[in-house]
Amino acid sequence: MAETMKGYVFKDVNDLRLEDRPIPTIQDPRDAIVKVALSSICASDFHIKVGAVPSANKDIILGHEFAGEVVAVGDACKKIKVGDRVVANVETFCGECFFCEHGYVNNCVEGGWYLGHKIDGCQTEYVRVPIADNGLELIPDNLTYKDVLAVSCVLPSGYFGAELAEIKEGDTVVVLGCGPCGYTSMMSARLFKPGRIIAVDRHDERGQFALDHGWADVFINPKKEDVEARVKELTEGRGADAVIEAAGKDGTFQLAWKIARPNAVISLLAMYEEDQILPLPSMYGKNLVWKSGGVDACKDAYLVQLISEGKLDPTPLFNKEYTLNEIAQVYEDFAVKRDGLIKPVIKPYEY
């Protein structure tokens, strides 16, 4: 094995560089080293790039969405072994603290969002994964790396959003934003048997994509229709039973409560770049329930199982391929959704 690898490093705001870095080694008995087979980019990576995540450490390799093969493990690893095909978990968590025992792994006392945020991430060739028995999920033999790549972040995020929304059978669910998290929120919401899923986005092609894949039943473009009026028309004047806000811009925070019926649940998945104002006097009497937060990604095994059983298929999201050599281009294309890019697949570096 070579001693160095290529990694895409966050040097400072809007200063990312593909550099040579040492191949990681085991630092803790619970660590594993994974050779990256496929990786991707998350909106949160781009938020780090533009300075919207001040907690991100500088001079680290970006990225947390990846799958690959385990090449080394620490002595304390019990589930994960060398040679396993695995998909990463966006969260690092101990599994034993108060928060982990209650399923709140995003607030683990030993972890949280670490990879590509606090420590080196996956837009590289090898990754050190802390607490690997929790931070990696085994891939069944009937699935490829691409089949499960979404489990590394975007799918558990969407499922988390659907869970927060408390969807009941027959409900009308509105998802604001036809981006990756919006799509996975829709496909996850389907698991709860709603009566109707309404997708809202300012781009017709994105809404059509949701309709074509059966993730949404109705699409509303706010540039062409009054969303609040259309939702009320579809719900006998009440409004949506559940709203999942996965857009995070263009007034969607305010739109979320306006289209919700009284006593509805609003699930906030969006990562806002600015503080939002909760207009309590304006919505007084609607008795809304608001839920938000970073994803508690503790159901990856269940999501892998659903994919293995054919009940979920997130692979249509990954609609363009690059090599690690092209990582700067990935960020440029992702920023403007060039050629309809939804989620990139980043293959290994080509020497």
Coordinates of C-alpha atoms in Angstrom, one line a residue:
M1 CA 0.0 0.0 0.0
A2 CA 1.2 3.5 -0.8
E3 CA 2.0 5.9 2.0
T4 CA 0.0 8.8 0.6
M5 CA -3.4 9.4 -1.0
K6 CA -5.3 12.2 -2.7
G7 CA -7.8 14.1 -0.5
Y8 CA -10.0 17.1 -1.1
V9 CA -9.2 19.5 1.7
F10 CA -11.1 22.4 3.3
K11 CA -8.4 25.0 3.7
D12 CA -10.6 28.0 4.3
V13 CA -13.9 29.5 3.1
N14 CA -14.1 28.9 -0.7
D15 CA -10.6 27.5 -0.7
L16 CA -10.7 23.7 -1.3
R17 CA -7.7 21.8 -2.6
L18 CA -6.9 18.3 -3.8
E19 CA -3.8 17.4 -1.9
D20 CA -1.5 14.5 -1.0
R21 CA -2.2 13.3 2.5
P22 CA -0.9 10.3 4.6
I23 CA -3.0 7.2 4.4
P24 CA -4.8 7.0 7.8
T25 CA -3.9 4.4 10.5
I26 CA -5.7 3.0 13.5
Q27 CA -5.7 5.5 16.4
D28 CA -8.2 3.9 18.7
P29 CA -9.0 0.2 19.2
R30 CA -12.6 0.9 17.9
D31 CA -11.3 2.3 14.6
A32 CA -11.6 0.8 11.2
I33 CA -9.8 1.9 7.9
V34 CA -12.0 1.8 4.8
K35 CA -10.9 1.9 1.2
V36 CA -13.4 4.1 -0.5
A37 CA -15.2 2.5 -3.4
L38 CA -17.8 5.2 -4.1
S39 CA -18.4 8.6 -2.4
S40 CA -20.7 11.5 -3.0
I41 CA -21.2 15.1 -2.0
C42 CA -23.8 16.5 0.5
A43 CA -25.3 19.9 0.6
S44 CA -23.7 20.3 4.0
D45 CA -20.2 19.8 2.3
F46 CA -21.1 22.8 0.1
H47 CA -22.3 24.7 3.2
I48 CA -18.8 24.1 4.7
K49 CA -17.2 25.4 1.5
V50 CA -19.1 28.7 1.6
G51 CA -18.6 29.3 5.3
A52 CA -22.1 28.5 6.5
V53 CA -20.8 25.8 9.0
P54 CA -18.5 27.8 11.4
S55 CA -18.0 24.6 13.5
A56 CA -16.2 22.9 10.7
N57 CA -12.5 22.4 11.3
K58 CA -10.1 23.7 8.7
D59 CA -7.4 21.6 6.9
I60 CA -9.6 18.4 7.0
I61 CA -10.7 16.3 4.1
L62 CA -14.4 16.9 3.3
G63 CA -17.2 14.4 2.8
H64 CA -19.1 11.8 4.8
E65 CA -21.1 9.9 2.2
F66 CA -19.3 6.8 1.1
A67 CA -19.2 3.0 0.8
G68 CA -16.2 0.8 0.5
E69 CA -14.1 -2.2 1.8
V70 CA -12.6 -2.5 5.3
V71 CA -8.8 -2.9 5.1
A72 CA -7.9 -2.7 8.8
V73 CA -9.7 -2.8 12.2
G74 CA -8.8 -2.0 15.8
D75 CA -8.7 -4.8 18.4
A76 CA -12.0 -3.6 20.0
C77 CA -14.1 -4.0 16.8
K78 CA -16.5 -6.9 17.1
K79 CA -19.0 -6.5 14.2
I80 CA -16.7 -5.1 11.5
K81 CA -13.8 -7.1 10.1
V82 CA -11.3 -6.8 7.3
G83 CA -12.8 -7.6 3.9
D84 CA -16.3 -6.5 4.8
R85 CA -18.2 -4.3 2.3
V86 CA -19.7 -1.4 4.3
V87 CA -21.6 1.8 4.0
A88 CA -20.8 4.6 6.3
N89 CA -23.0 6.3 8.8
V90 CA -23.1 10.1 8.8
E91 CA -23.0 10.1 12.6
T92 CA -20.2 8.9 14.9
F93 CA -21.8 7.6 18.1
C94 CA -20.8 5.4 21.1
G95 CA -24.1 3.6 21.5
E96 CA -23.8 3.7 25.3
C97 CA -24.4 7.2 26.6
F98 CA -27.8 8.7 27.6
F99 CA -28.4 10.2 24.2
C100 CA -27.5 7.0 22.3
E101 CA -29.7 4.8 24.5
H102 CA -32.6 7.1 23.6
G103 CA -31.9 7.1 19.9
Y104 CA -30.5 10.7 19.9
V105 CA -27.2 9.7 18.3
N106 CA -26.7 13.1 16.8
N107 CA -26.0 14.3 20.3
C108 CA -23.8 11.5 21.4
V109 CA -21.3 12.6 24.0
E110 CA -18.4 11.1 22.0
G111 CA -19.6 12.0 18.5
G112 CA -22.2 13.6 16.3
W113 CA -21.3 14.7 12.8
Y114 CA -17.6 14.0 12.8
L115 CA -16.4 12.8 9.3
G116 CA -15.7 15.7 7.0
H117 CA -16.6 18.1 9.7
K118 CA -14.4 17.6 12.7
I119 CA -12.0 14.9 11.3
D120 CA -11.0 13.8 7.8
G121 CA -13.8 12.6 5.7
C122 CA -14.3 10.5 2.6
Q123 CA -13.5 12.6 -0.5
T124 CA -10.3 10.7 -0.7
E125 CA -9.1 7.1 -1.0
Y126 CA -9.0 5.8 2.6
V127 CA -11.0 6.9 5.6
R128 CA -10.5 6.3 9.3
V129 CA -13.9 5.6 10.8
P130 CA -14.1 6.0 14.6
I131 CA -16.3 3.6 16.7
A132 CA -16.6 1.6 13.5
D133 CA -19.1 -1.0 14.8
N134 CA -21.6 1.8 14.9
G135 CA -20.2 4.0 12.2
L136 CA -20.3 1.3 9.5
E137 CA -23.2 -0.9 8.2
L138 CA -22.6 -4.2 6.4
I139 CA -23.8 -4.5 2.8
P140 CA -25.8 -7.6 1.9
D141 CA -24.5 -9.8 -0.9
N142 CA -27.4 -8.9 -3.2
L143 CA -26.6 -5.2 -3.1
T144 CA -23.9 -3.1 -4.8
Y145 CA -22.1 -0.1 -3.4
K146 CA -24.3 2.2 -5.4
D147 CA -27.5 0.5 -4.1
V148 CA -26.7 1.6 -0.5
L149 CA -24.6 4.8 -1.1
A150 CA -27.7 6.9 0.0
V151 CA -27.7 5.2 3.4
S152 CA -24.5 7.2 4.3
C153 CA -26.6 10.3 4.8
V154 CA -29.3 11.4 2.5
L155 CA -31.7 8.5 3.0
P156 CA -31.6 8.4 6.8
S157 CA -32.0 12.2 6.7
G158 CA -35.2 11.8 4.6
Y159 CA -36.5 8.9 6.8
F160 CA -35.8 11.0 9.9
G161 CA -37.8 13.8 8.4
A162 CA -40.7 11.5 7.6
E163 CA -40.6 10.0 11.1
L164 CA -40.6 13.5 12.7
A165 CA -43.7 14.4 10.7
E166 CA -45.8 11.7 12.5
I167 CA -47.5 10.6 9.2
K168 CA -50.6 8.6 9.6
E169 CA -52.3 6.4 7.1
G170 CA -54.4 8.5 4.7
D171 CA -52.6 11.8 5.6
T172 CA -51.8 14.5 3.1
V173 CA -48.1 15.2 3.3
V174 CA -46.4 18.2 1.6
V175 CA -42.7 18.1 1.0
L176 CA -41.1 21.5 0.3
G177 CA -38.1 21.1 -2.0
C178 CA -37.3 18.5 -4.7
G179 CA -33.7 18.1 -3.8
P180 CA -32.0 14.9 -2.6
C181 CA -33.4 15.2 1.0
G182 CA -36.8 16.2 -0.4
Y183 CA -36.8 13.1 -2.6
T184 CA -35.8 10.7 0.2
S185 CA -38.4 12.3 2.5
M186 CA -41.0 11.5 -0.1
M187 CA -39.9 7.9 -0.7
S188 CA -39.7 7.4 3.1
A189 CA -43.1 9.0 3.7
R190 CA -44.5 6.4 1.3
L191 CA -43.6 3.7 3.9
F192 CA -46.2 5.3 6.3
K193 CA -49.1 4.9 3.8
P194 CA -50.2 8.5 3.3
G195 CA -53.2 9.2 1.2
R196 CA -51.3 11.8 -0.9
I197 CA -47.8 13.3 -1.2
I198 CA -47.5 16.8 -2.6
A199 CA -44.1 18.0 -3.9
V200 CA -43.3 21.7 -4.1
D201 CA -40.4 23.1 -6.0
R202 CA -39.6 26.1 -8.3
H203 CA -38.3 23.8 -11.1
D204 CA -40.8 21.7 -13.2
E205 CA -38.2 19.1 -14.1
R206 CA -37.5 18.3 -10.4
G207 CA -41.1 18.0 -9.7
Q208 CA -41.6 15.8 -12.7
F209 CA -38.8 13.6 -11.5
A210 CA -40.6 13.0 -8.2
L211 CA -43.8 12.1 -10.1
D212 CA -42.1 9.8 -12.6
H213 CA -40.6 7.7 -9.8
G214 CA -43.8 7.5 -7.8
W215 CA -42.5 9.5 -4.9
A216 CA -45.1 12.2 -5.2
D217 CA -48.7 12.3 -6.4
V218 CA -49.1 16.0 -7.0
F219 CA -46.5 18.7 -8.0
I220 CA -46.9 22.4 -7.3
N221 CA -44.6 25.0 -8.8
P222 CA -44.9 28.2 -6.6
K223 CA -43.8 30.3 -9.6
K224 CA -47.0 29.2 -11.4
E225 CA -49.5 28.5 -8.6
D226 CA -50.5 29.7 -5.2
V227 CA -49.2 26.9 -3.0
E228 CA -51.4 27.7 0.0
A229 CA -54.5 27.9 -2.1
R230 CA -53.7 24.7 -4.0
V231 CA -53.0 22.7 -0.9
K232 CA -56.3 23.9 0.7
E233 CA -58.1 23.0 -2.5
L234 CA -56.7 19.4 -2.2
T235 CA -57.6 19.1 1.5
E236 CA -61.1 20.4 1.7
G237 CA -59.8 23.7 3.0
R238 CA -57.9 22.3 5.9
G239 CA -54.3 22.3 4.9
A240 CA -51.7 19.6 5.0
D241 CA -51.6 17.0 7.9
A242 CA -47.8 17.0 7.8
V243 CA -45.2 19.3 6.2
I244 CA -41.6 18.3 5.6
E245 CA -39.5 21.4 4.9
A246 CA -36.4 20.2 3.0
A247 CA -35.8 23.4 0.9
G248 CA -34.4 26.0 3.3
K249 CA -34.7 29.0 1.1
D250 CA -37.1 31.4 -0.8
G251 CA -39.4 31.8 2.2
T252 CA -40.1 28.1 2.6
F253 CA -39.8 28.3 6.4
Q254 CA -42.8 30.7 6.4
L255 CA -44.6 28.7 3.7
A256 CA -44.4 25.5 5.9
W257 CA -46.7 26.9 8.6
K258 CA -49.0 28.6 6.2
I259 CA -49.9 25.4 4.4
A260 CA -50.2 23.3 7.5
R261 CA -53.7 22.6 8.9
P262 CA -54.4 23.3 12.6
N263 CA -52.7 20.8 14.9
A264 CA -50.4 19.6 12.1
V265 CA -46.8 18.6 12.4
I266 CA -44.0 20.5 10.6
S267 CA -40.7 18.6 10.2
L268 CA -37.7 20.9 9.5
L269 CA -34.9 19.1 7.6
A270 CA -33.4 22.1 5.9
M271 CA -30.0 23.4 6.9
Y272 CA -30.6 27.2 6.9
E273 CA -27.7 29.5 6.3
E274 CA -29.4 32.3 8.3
D275 CA -31.6 32.4 11.5
Q276 CA -35.3 32.0 10.9
I277 CA -38.1 33.9 12.7
L278 CA -40.9 32.0 14.2
P279 CA -43.9 34.3 13.9
L280 CA -45.9 33.1 16.9
P281 CA -48.5 35.9 16.9
S282 CA -49.3 35.3 13.3
M283 CA -49.9 31.6 13.7
Y284 CA -51.4 31.7 17.1
G285 CA -54.4 29.3 17.3
K286 CA -53.1 26.9 14.7
N287 CA -51.6 24.8 17.5
L288 CA -48.8 23.5 15.4
V289 CA -46.1 21.1 16.4
W290 CA -42.6 22.0 15.1
K291 CA -39.8 19.4 15.0
S292 CA -36.3 19.9 13.8
G293 CA -32.7 18.9 14.2
G294 CA -29.7 17.0 12.8
V295 CA -30.5 13.5 11.7
D296 CA -30.4 10.8 14.4
A297 CA -29.0 8.2 12.0
C298 CA -29.5 5.1 14.1
K299 CA -31.7 3.1 11.6
D300 CA -29.2 2.4 8.9
A301 CA -29.5 -1.4 9.2
Y302 CA -33.3 -1.1 8.8
L303 CA -32.9 1.1 5.7
V304 CA -30.4 -1.3 4.2
Q305 CA -32.9 -4.1 4.8
L306 CA -35.6 -2.1 3.0
I307 CA -33.4 -1.6 0.0
S308 CA -32.4 -5.3 0.0
E309 CA -36.1 -6.3 0.1
G310 CA -36.9 -3.9 -2.8
K311 CA -39.1 -1.6 -0.7
L312 CA -36.8 1.4 -1.2
D313 CA -34.7 2.3 -4.2
P314 CA -32.6 5.6 -3.9
T315 CA -30.3 4.8 -6.8
P316 CA -32.1 7.2 -9.3
L317 CA -30.7 10.0 -7.2
F318 CA -27.2 9.2 -8.3
N319 CA -27.4 10.4 -11.9
K320 CA -23.9 11.5 -12.8
E321 CA -20.5 9.9 -12.3
Y322 CA -17.0 11.5 -11.8
T323 CA -13.6 10.3 -10.6
L324 CA -11.9 11.9 -7.6
N325 CA -9.6 13.6 -10.0
E326 CA -12.7 15.7 -11.0
I327 CA -13.7 16.7 -7.5
A328 CA -13.5 20.4 -8.0
Q329 CA -15.8 20.1 -11.0
V330 CA -18.2 18.1 -8.8
Y331 CA -18.6 21.1 -6.5
E332 CA -19.1 23.5 -9.4
D333 CA -21.7 21.2 -11.0
F334 CA -23.5 20.6 -7.7
A335 CA -23.7 24.3 -6.9
V336 CA -25.7 25.0 -10.0
K337 CA -27.3 21.5 -10.6
R338 CA -25.6 21.4 -14.0
D339 CA -27.2 19.0 -16.5
G340 CA -29.9 18.1 -13.9
L341 CA -27.3 16.8 -11.4
I342 CA -29.0 15.5 -8.3
K343 CA -26.4 13.4 -6.5
P344 CA -22.9 12.7 -7.9
V345 CA -21.2 9.3 -7.7
I346 CA -17.5 9.9 -7.1
K347 CA -15.3 6.9 -8.1
P348 CA -11.7 6.3 -7.0
Y349 CA -8.8 8.5 -8.1
E350 CA -7.3 7.4 -11.4
Y351 CA -3.5 7.5 -11.4

